[in-house]
Coordinates of C-alpha atoms in Angstrom, one line a residue:
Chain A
X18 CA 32.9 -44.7 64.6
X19 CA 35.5 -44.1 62.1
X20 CA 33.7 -45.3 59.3
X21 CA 30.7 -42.9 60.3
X22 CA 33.3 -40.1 60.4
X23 CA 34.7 -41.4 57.1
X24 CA 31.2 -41.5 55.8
X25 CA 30.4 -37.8 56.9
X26 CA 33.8 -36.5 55.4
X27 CA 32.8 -38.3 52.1
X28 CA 29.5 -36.9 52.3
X29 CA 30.5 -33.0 52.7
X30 CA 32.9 -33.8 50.1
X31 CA 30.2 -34.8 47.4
X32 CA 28.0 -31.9 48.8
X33 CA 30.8 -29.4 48.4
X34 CA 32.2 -30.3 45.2
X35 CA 28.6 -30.8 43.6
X36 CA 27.5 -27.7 44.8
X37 CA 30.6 -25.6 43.2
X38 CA 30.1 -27.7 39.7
X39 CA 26.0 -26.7 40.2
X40 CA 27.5 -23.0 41.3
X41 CA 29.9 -22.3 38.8
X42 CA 27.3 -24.0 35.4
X43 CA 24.9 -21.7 37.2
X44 CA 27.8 -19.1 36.8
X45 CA 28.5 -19.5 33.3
X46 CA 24.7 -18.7 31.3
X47 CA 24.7 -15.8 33.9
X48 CA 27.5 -14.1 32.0
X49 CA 25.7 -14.1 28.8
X50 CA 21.7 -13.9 29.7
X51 CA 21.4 -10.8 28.1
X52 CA 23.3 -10.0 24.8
X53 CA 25.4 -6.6 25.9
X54 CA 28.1 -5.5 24.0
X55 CA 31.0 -6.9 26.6
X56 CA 30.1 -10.0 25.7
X57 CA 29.2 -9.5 22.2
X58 CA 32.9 -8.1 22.3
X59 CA 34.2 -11.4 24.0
X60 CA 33.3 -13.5 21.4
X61 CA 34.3 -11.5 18.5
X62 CA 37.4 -11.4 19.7
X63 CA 38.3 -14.1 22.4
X64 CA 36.0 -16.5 21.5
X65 CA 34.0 -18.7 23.2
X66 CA 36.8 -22.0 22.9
X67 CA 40.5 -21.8 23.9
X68 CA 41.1 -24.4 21.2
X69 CA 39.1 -22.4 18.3
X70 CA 40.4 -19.2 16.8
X71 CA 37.7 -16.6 17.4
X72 CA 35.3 -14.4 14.9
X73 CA 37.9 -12.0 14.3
X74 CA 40.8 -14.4 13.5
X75 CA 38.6 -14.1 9.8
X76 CA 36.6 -11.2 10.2
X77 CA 39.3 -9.1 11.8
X78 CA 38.2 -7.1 14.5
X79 CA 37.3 -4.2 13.1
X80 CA 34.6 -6.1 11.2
X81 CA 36.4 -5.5 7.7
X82 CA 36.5 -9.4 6.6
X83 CA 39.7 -10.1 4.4
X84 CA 38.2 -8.7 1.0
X85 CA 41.1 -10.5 -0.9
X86 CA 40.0 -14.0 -0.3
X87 CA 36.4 -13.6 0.0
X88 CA 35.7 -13.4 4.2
X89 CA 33.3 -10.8 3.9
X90 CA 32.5 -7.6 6.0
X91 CA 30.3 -7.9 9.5
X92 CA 31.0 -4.2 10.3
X93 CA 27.5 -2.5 10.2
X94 CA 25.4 -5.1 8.7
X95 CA 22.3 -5.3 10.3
X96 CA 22.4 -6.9 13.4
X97 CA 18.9 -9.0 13.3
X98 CA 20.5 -10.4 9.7
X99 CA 23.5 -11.3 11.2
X100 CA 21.9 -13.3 14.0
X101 CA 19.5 -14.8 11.6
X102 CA 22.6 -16.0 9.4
X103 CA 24.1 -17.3 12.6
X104 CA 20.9 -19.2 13.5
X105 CA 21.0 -20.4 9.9
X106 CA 24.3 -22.1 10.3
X107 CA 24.1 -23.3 13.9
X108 CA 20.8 -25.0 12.7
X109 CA 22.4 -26.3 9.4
X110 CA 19.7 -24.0 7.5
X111 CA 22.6 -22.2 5.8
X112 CA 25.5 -24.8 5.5
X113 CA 29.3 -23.8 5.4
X114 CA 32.2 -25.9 6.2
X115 CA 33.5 -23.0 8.3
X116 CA 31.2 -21.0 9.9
X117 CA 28.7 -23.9 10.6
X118 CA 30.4 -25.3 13.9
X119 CA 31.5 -22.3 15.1
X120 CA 27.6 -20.5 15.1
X121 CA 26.6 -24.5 16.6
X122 CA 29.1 -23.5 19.7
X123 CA 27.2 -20.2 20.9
X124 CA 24.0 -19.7 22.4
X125 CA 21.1 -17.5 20.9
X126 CA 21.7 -14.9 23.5
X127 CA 25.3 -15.2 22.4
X128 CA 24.8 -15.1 18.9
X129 CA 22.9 -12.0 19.2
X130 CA 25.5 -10.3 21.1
X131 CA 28.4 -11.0 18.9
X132 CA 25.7 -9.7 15.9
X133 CA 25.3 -6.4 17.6
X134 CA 29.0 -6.1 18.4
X135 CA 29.6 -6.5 15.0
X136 CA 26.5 -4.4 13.4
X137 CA 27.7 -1.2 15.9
X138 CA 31.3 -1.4 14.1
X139 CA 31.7 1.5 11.1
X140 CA 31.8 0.4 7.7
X141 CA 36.4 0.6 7.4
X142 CA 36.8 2.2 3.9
X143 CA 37.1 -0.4 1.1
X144 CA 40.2 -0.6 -0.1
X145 CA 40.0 -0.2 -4.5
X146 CA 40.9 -4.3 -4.7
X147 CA 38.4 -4.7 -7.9
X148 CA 40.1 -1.4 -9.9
X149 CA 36.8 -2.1 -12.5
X150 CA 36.8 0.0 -15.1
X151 CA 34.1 3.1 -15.0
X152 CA 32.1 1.3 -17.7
X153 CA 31.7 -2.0 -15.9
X154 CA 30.8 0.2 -12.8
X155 CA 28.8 2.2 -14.8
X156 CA 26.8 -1.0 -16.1
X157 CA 26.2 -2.3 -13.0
X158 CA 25.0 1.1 -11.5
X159 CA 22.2 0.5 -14.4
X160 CA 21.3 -3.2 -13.7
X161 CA 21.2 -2.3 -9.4
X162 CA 19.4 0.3 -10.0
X163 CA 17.0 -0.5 -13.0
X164 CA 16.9 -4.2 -13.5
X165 CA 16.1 -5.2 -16.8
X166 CA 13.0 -6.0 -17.7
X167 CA 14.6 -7.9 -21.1
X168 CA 15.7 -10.6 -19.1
X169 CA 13.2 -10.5 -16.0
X170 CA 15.9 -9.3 -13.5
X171 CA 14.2 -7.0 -10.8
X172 CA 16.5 -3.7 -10.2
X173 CA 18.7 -4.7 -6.7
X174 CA 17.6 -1.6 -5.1
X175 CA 14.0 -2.8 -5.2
X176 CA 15.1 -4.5 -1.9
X177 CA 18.5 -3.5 -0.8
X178 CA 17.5 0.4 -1.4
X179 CA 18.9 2.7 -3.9
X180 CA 21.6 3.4 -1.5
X181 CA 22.2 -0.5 -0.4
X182 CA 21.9 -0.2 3.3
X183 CA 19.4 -3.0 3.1
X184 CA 16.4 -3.9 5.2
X185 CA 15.9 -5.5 8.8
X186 CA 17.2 -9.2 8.5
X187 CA 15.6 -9.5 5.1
X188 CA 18.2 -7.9 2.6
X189 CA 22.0 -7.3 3.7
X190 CA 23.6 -3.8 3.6
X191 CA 25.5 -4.4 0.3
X192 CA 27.4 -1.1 0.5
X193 CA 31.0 -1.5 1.3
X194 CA 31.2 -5.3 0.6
X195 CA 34.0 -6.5 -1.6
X196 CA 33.1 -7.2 -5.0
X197 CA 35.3 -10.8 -4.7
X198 CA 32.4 -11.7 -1.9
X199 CA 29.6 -10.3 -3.7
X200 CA 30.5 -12.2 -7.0
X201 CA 30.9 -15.3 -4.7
X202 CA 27.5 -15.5 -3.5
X203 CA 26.2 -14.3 -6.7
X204 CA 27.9 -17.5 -8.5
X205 CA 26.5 -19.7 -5.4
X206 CA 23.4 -18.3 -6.6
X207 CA 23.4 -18.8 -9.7
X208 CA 24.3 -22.5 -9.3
X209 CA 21.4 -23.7 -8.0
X210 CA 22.2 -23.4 -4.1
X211 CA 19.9 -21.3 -2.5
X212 CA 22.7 -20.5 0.4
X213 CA 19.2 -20.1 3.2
X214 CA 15.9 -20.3 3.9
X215 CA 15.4 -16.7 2.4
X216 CA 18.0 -17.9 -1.1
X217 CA 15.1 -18.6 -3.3
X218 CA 14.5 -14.5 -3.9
X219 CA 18.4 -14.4 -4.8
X220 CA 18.9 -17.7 -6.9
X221 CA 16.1 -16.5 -8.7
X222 CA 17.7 -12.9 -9.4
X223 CA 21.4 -14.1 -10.2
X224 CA 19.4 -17.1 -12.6
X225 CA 19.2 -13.6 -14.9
X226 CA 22.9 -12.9 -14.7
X227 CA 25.7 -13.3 -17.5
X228 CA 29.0 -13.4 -15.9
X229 CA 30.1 -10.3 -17.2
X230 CA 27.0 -8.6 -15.4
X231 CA 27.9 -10.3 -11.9
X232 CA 31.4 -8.9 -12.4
X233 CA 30.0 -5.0 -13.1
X234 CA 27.0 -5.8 -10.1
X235 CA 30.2 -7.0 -8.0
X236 CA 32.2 -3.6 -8.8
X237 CA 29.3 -1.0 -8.1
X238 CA 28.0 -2.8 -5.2
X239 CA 31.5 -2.2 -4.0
X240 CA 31.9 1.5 -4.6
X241 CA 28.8 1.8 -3.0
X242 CA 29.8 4.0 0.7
X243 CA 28.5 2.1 3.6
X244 CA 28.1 5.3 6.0
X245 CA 24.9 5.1 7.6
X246 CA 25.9 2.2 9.7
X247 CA 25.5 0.7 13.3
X248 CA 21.3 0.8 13.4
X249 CA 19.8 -2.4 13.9
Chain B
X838 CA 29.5 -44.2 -38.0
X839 CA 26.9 -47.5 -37.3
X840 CA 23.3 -46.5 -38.3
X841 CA 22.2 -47.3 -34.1
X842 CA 25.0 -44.7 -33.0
X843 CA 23.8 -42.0 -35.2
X844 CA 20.4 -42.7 -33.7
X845 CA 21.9 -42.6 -30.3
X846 CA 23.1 -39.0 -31.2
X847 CA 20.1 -38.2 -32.5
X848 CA 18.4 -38.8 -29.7
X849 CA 20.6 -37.0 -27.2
X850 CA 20.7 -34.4 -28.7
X851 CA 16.8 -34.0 -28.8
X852 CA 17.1 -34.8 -25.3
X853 CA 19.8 -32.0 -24.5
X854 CA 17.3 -29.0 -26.6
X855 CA 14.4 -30.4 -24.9
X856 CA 16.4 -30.2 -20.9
X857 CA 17.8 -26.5 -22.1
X858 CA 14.3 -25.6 -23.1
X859 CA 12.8 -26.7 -19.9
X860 CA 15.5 -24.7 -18.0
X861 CA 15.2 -21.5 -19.8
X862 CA 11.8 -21.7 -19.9
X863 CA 11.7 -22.1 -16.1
X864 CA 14.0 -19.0 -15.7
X865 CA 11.4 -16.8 -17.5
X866 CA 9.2 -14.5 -15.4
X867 CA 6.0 -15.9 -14.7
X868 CA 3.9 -14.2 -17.1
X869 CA 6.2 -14.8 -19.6
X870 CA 5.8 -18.5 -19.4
X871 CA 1.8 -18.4 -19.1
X872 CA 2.7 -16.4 -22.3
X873 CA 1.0 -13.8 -21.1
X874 CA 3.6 -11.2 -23.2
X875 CA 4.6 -11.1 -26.5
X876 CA 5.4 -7.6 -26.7
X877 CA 8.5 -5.9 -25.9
X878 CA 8.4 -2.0 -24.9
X879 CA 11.4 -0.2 -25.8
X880 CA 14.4 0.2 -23.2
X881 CA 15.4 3.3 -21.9
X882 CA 18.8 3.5 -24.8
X883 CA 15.8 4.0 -26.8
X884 CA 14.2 7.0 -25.8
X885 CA 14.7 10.2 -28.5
X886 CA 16.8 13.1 -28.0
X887 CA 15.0 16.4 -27.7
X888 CA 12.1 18.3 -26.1
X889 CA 9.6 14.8 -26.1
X890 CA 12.7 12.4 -24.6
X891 CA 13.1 15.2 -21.7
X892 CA 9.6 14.2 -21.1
X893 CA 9.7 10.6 -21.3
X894 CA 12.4 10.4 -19.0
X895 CA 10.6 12.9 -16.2
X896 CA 7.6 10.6 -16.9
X897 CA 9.9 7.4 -15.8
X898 CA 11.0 9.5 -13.0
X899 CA 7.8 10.1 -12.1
X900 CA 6.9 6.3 -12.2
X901 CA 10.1 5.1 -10.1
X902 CA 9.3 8.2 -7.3
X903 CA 6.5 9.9 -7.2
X904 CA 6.4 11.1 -3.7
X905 CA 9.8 13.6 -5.0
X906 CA 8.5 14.7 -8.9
X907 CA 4.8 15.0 -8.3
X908 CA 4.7 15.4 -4.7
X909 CA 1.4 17.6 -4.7
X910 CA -0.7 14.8 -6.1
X911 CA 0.7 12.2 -3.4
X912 CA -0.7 11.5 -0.5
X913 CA 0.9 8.1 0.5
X914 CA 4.2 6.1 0.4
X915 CA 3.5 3.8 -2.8
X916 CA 5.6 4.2 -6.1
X917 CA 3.7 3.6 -9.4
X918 CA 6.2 0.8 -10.3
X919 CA 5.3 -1.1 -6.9
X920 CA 2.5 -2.5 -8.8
X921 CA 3.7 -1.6 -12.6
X922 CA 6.4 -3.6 -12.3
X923 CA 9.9 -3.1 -14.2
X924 CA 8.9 0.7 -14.1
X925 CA 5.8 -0.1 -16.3
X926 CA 7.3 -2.7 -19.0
X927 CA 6.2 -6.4 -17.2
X928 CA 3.3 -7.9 -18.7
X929 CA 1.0 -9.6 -16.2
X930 CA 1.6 -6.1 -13.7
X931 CA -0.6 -3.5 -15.6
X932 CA 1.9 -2.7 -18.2
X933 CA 1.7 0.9 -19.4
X934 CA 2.2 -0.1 -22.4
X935 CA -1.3 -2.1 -22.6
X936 CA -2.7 0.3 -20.9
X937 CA -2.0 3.3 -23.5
X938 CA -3.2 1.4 -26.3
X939 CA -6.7 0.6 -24.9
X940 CA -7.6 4.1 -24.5
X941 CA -9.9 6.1 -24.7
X942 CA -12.5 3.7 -22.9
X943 CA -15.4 3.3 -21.4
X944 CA -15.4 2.9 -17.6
X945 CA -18.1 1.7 -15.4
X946 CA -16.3 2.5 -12.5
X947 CA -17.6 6.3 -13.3
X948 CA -19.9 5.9 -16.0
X949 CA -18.3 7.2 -19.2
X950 CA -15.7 7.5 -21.5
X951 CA -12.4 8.4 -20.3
X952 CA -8.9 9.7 -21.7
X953 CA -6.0 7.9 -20.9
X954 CA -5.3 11.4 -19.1
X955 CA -8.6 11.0 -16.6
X956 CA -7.4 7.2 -16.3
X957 CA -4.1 8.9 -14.8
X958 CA -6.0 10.6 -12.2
X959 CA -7.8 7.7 -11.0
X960 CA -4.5 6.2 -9.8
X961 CA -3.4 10.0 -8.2
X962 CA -7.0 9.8 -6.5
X963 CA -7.2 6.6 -5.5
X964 CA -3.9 3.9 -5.4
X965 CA -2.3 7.1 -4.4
X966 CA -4.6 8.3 -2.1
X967 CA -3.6 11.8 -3.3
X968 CA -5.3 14.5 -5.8
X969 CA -5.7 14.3 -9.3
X970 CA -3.3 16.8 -11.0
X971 CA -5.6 18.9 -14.0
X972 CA -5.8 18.0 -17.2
X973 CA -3.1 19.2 -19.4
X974 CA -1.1 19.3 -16.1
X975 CA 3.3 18.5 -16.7
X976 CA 2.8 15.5 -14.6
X977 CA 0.0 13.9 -16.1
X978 CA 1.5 14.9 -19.6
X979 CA 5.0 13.1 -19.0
X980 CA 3.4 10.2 -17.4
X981 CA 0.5 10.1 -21.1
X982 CA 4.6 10.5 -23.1
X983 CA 6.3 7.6 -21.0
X984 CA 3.2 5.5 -21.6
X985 CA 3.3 6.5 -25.1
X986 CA 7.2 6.1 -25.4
X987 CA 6.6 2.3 -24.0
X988 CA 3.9 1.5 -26.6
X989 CA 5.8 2.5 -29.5
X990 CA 4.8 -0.2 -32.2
X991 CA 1.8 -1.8 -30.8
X992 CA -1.6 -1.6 -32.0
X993 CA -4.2 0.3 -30.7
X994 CA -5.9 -2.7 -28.8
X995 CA -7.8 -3.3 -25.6
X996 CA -6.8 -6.8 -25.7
X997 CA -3.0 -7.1 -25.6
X998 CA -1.8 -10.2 -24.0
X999 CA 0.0 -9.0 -21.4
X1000 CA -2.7 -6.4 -20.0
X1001 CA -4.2 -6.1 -16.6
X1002 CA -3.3 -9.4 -14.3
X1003 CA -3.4 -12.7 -15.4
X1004 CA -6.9 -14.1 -14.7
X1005 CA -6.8 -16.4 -12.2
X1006 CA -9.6 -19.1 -11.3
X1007 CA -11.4 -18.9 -8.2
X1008 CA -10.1 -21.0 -5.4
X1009 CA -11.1 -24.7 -4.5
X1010 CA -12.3 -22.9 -1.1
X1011 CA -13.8 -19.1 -0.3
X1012 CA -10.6 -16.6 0.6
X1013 CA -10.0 -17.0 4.3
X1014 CA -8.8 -14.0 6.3
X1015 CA -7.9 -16.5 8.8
X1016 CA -5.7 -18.6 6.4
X1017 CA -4.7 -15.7 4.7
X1018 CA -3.0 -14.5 8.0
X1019 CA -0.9 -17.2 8.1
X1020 CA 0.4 -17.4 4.2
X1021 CA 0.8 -13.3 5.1
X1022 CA 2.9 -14.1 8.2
X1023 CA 4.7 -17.0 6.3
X1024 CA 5.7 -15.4 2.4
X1025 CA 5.3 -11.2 3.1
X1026 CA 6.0 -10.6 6.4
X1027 CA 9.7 -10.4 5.7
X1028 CA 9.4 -7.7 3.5
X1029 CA 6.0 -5.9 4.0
X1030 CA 6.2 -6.2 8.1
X1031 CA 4.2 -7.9 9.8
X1032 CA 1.7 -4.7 10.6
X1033 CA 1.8 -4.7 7.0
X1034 CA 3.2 -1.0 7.0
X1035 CA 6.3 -1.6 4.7
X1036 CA 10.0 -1.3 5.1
X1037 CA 12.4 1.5 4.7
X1038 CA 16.3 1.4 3.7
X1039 CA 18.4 5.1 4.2
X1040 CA 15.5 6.8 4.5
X1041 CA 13.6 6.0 1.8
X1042 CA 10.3 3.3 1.3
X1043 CA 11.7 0.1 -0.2
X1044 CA 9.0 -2.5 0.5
X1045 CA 5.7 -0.5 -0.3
X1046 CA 2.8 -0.6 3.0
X1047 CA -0.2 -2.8 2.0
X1048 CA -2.2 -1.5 4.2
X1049 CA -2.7 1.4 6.9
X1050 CA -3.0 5.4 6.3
X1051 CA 0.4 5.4 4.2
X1052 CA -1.2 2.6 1.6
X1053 CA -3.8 2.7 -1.2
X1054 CA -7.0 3.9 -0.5
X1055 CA -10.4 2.2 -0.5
X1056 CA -11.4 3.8 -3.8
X1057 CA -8.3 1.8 -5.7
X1058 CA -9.0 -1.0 -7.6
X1059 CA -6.6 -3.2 -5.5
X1060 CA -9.5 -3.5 -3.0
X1061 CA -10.7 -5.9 -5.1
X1062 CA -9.9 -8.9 -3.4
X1063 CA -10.0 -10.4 -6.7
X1064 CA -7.5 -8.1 -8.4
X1065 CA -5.2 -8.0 -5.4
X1066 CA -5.2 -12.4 -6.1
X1067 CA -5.0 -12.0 -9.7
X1068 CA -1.5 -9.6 -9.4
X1069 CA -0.1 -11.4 -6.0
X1070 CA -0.2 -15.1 -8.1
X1071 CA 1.3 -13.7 -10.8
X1072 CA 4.1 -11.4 -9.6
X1073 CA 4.7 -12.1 -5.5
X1074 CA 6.8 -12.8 -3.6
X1075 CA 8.4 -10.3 -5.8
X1076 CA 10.2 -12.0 -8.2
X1077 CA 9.0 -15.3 -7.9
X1078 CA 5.8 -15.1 -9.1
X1079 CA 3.3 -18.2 -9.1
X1080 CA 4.8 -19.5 -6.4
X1081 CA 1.5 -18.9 -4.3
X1082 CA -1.4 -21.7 -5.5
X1083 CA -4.6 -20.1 -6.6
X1084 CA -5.9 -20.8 -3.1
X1085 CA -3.5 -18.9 -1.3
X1086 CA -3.1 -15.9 -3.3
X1087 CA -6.7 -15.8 -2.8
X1088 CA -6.6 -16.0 1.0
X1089 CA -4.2 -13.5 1.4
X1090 CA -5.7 -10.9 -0.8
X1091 CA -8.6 -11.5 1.0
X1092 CA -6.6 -10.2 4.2
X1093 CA -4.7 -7.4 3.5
X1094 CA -8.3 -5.8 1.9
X1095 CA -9.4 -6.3 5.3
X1096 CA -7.5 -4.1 6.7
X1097 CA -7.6 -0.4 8.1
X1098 CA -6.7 1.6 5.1
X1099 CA -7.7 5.5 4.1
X1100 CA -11.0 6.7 3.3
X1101 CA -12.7 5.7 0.3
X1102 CA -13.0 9.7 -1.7
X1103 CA -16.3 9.3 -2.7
X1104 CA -17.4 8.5 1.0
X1105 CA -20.7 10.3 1.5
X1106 CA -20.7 10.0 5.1
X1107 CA -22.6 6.6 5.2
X1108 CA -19.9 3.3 5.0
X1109 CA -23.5 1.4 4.1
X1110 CA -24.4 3.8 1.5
X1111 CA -21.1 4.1 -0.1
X1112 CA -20.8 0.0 0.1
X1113 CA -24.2 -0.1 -2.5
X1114 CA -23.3 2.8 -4.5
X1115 CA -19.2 1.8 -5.1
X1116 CA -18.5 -1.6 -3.5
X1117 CA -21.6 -3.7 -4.4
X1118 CA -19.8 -6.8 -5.0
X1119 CA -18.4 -9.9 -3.3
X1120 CA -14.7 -8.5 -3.7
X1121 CA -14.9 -5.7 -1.4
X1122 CA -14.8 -5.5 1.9
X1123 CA -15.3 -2.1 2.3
X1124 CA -18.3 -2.0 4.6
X1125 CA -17.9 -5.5 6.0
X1126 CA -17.5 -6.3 10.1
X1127 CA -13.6 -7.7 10.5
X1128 CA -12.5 -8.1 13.8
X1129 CA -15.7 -6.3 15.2
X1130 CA -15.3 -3.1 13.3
X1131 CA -16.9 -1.9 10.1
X1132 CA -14.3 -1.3 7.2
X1133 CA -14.1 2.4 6.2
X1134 CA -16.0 3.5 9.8
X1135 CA -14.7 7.3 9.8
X1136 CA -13.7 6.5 13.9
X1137 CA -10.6 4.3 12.8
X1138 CA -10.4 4.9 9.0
X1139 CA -7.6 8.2 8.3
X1140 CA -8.7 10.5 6.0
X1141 CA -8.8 10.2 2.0
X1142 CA -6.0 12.6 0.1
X1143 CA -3.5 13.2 2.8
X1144 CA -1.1 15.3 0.2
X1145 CA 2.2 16.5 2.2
X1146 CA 1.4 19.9 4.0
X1147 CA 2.4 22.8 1.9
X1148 CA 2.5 20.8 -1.5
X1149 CA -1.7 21.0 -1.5
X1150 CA -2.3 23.0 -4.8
X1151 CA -5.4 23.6 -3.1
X1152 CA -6.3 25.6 -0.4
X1153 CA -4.5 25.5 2.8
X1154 CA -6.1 23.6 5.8
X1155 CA -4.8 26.1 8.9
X1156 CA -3.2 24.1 11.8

């Protein structure tokens, strides 16, 4: 008799301590089966790990990176290219010591979230970090805008747009990101690394590039104004 | 210095010129390593002061945006340099430089011998899908002085290496609208969409629609499947040029000219008619059953010369 009633005791206590594990892992993908803003918001600036610093830690949570050491700008890119970046890293498609385990931590729905949170953010005004001279802007107005066919480098508009607001998940809104970032990637390029899947368009461009010409590409990319923002 | 040390060197240093040759060489456009160009066309630093550079330089405005300097003759959302690449200057994409110096010419696609000016209004007519400004007209004359302008030092010839597309053999296997779906969905997708309609950026057309009522028009000669192969191996994805085999360049031409796209402007009224009379050849599909409907049917296919309302220089079509 008492070991029956130990038995049953034992019994409801496995049934009612599985049940609230089973209740509260159903609980948890609930919160973020659909990517809404709350919890794009959550991540970006809570995160998703009380031991991990979250997105804005880096990317500050206006979206403005930290221009002075190279964290770029999330504010108003476009949302489908920051989620594809995100699946990039988390998939080791687009490698970086940083960013790789913390895109590995979130879900898709997740990483779409924190991508729209961070695409509906207005461009913050740049502040004038490069101080290039109007010739080297000047210069690199020429080569964004018209290439040159000496050296087989395509104008950057052809795909970012005259303006540089960039298309879909394809090619980034380059307006309002810091010339130190932009010459960054363009150097990555130009070494060899593709960067992602999509690099080999870009490694092939900045394969055309002096250094002189990344650095006045750099500076007008970055006087470019980032205004029409936020769309997807 | 031993004599085998110097040898050493010697050989390193072939070694080193021979790596640095390879790597340049690689970095070169396309048609630059087929050798396909040997001539350089002036840059822009190089256009004259005066009266004739003011009309250069609105004839490379032209070329970069249509749609805003000769918006009556436009009836689509292409660009002239969309397939001139490098605003008419890359050999291997119909450089305008080729093209000035093999004109006047005879033409079999109407049966005579045509100006470089009539050429002109071909592409209005047709790639444009818009209507051919006059002779003599500003447009056509700025786009004869950029041409011109780009030539400067070449010799009248209808043979510059450079012209036209690279010729490209024909594929191991016919062009398969099936396989040319997938090397679509897999290399031009990203850019071109998958419907094929083109991409926009702040409003304005970045990534040119390949097919659809805002694309070319049957009578352009990138219906040819065998053009559309010839310039896709040799300068797409854009900027990476020969990075589609033969094969697939093939294929995928073959799809995107079997799609939807506006009327043919010689259409009589008859698809099968106009198919012996224009498209008689194995590179059209204009005529053909895709997907259960007949190419250039007037029930799905929009209208030839859609020019912006109110820009017609013709006469007005009431609402």
């Amino acid at each position: 008799m008492r070991w029956e009633g130990h038995r049953r005791i034992w019994i409801w206590t496995v049934l009612a301590v599985g049940s609230l594990i089973a209740g509260v892992s159903r609980l948890a993908p609930a919160i973020g089966d659909e990517p809404t803003f709350a919890t794009g918001y959550r991540i970006a600036v809570h995160g998703v790990s009380p031991e991990r610093p979250s997105c804005s830690s880096c990317h500050q949570q206006n979206g403005a990176g930290q221009p002075d050491v190279g964290i770029p700008r999330l504010a108003g890119l476009n949302s489908s290219y920051i989620a594809a970046q995100l699946e990039y890293f988390a998939t080791g498609a687009r490698h970086d010591p940083v960013m790789s385990p913390y895109a590995a931590m979130l879900t898709p729905v997740q990483r779409q979230a924190v991508a729209d949170y961070f695409a509906s953010l207005p461009v913050p005004e740049q502040p004038d970090l490069a101080q290039a001279s109007a010739a080297r802007v000047d210069r690199g107005r020429t080569l964004f805008l018209d290439g040159d066919y000496r050296t087989g480098l395509l104008s950057c508009s052809q795909c970012h747009g005259r303006t540089g607001l960039g298309v879909g998940d394809f090619s980034p809104q380059l307006a309002g990101q810091s010339a130190d970032y932009v010459a960054q990637k363009l150097h990555q390029w130009q070494s060899g690394d593709p960067r992602d899947p999509k690099g080999s368009f870009m490694r092939a461009e900045a394969s055309h590039l002096t250094q002189s010409e990344i650095a006045a590409l750099a500076a007008f990319v970055s006087s470019l104004q980032g205004k029409e923002t936020g769309k997807p | 210095m031993k004599k085998s040390t110097i040898r050493k060197m010697v050989v390193l240093a072939i070694v080193a010129v021979g790596v640095a040759g390879v790597t340049v060489w690689k970095n070169l456009p396309f048609t630059q390593r087929t050798g396909a160009r040997s001539f350089q066309p002036p840059p822009d630093s190089a256009i004259p002061a005066g009266k004739f550079g003011d009309v250069v330089r609105f004839g490379e405005q032209i070329f970069r945006d249509p749609a805003t300097y000769a918006a009556p003759f436009v009836g689509n959302q292409l660009r002239c340099s969309n397939c001139h690449l490098e605003t008419g200057r890359q050999g291997g994409a119909s450089p305008m430089w080729a093209a000035y110096t093999a004109y006047p010419a005879y033409r079999s696609k109407n049966g005579h011998v045509n100006s470089f000016e009539e050429r002109l209004q071909g592409c209005f007519r047709y790639s444009m899908n818009g209507k051919a400004p006059k002779l003599g007209d500003p447009v056509l004359v700025a786009l004869e002085s950029y041409s011109y302008f780009l030539a400067k030092g070449l010799p009248t010839d209808e043979t510059a290496p450079g012209r036209g597309f690279p010729a490209l053999p024909k594929p191991p296997l016919p062009a398969d609208y099936a396989r040319g779906s997938e090397v679509y969905a897999q290399n031009c997708a990203s850019c071109h969409g998958a419907q094929g309609l083109g991409q926009s950026s702040g409003g304005q057309v970045v990534f040119p629609p390949l097919w659809g009522p805002r694309s070319y028009n049957w009578g352009a000669g990138m219906t040819s499947i065998k053009d559309a192969a010839e310039f896709i191996h040799a300068n797409m994805p854009l900027g990476l040029g020969g990075m589609l085999s033969a094969q697939q360049s093939w294929d995928v031409a073959a799809f995107i000219n079997s799609q939807v796209r506006p009327q043919d402007p010689r259409f009589n009224g008859d698809v099968e008619q106009t198919r012996k009379k224009y498209h008689d050849s194995p590179y059209s599909m204009y005529g053909r059953t895709v997907n259960g409907a007949v190419l250039g049917e007037p029930a799905f296919t929009p209208p030839a010369g859609t020019v912006p309302a109110g820009t017609d220089t013709g006469p007005v079509e009431a609402n």
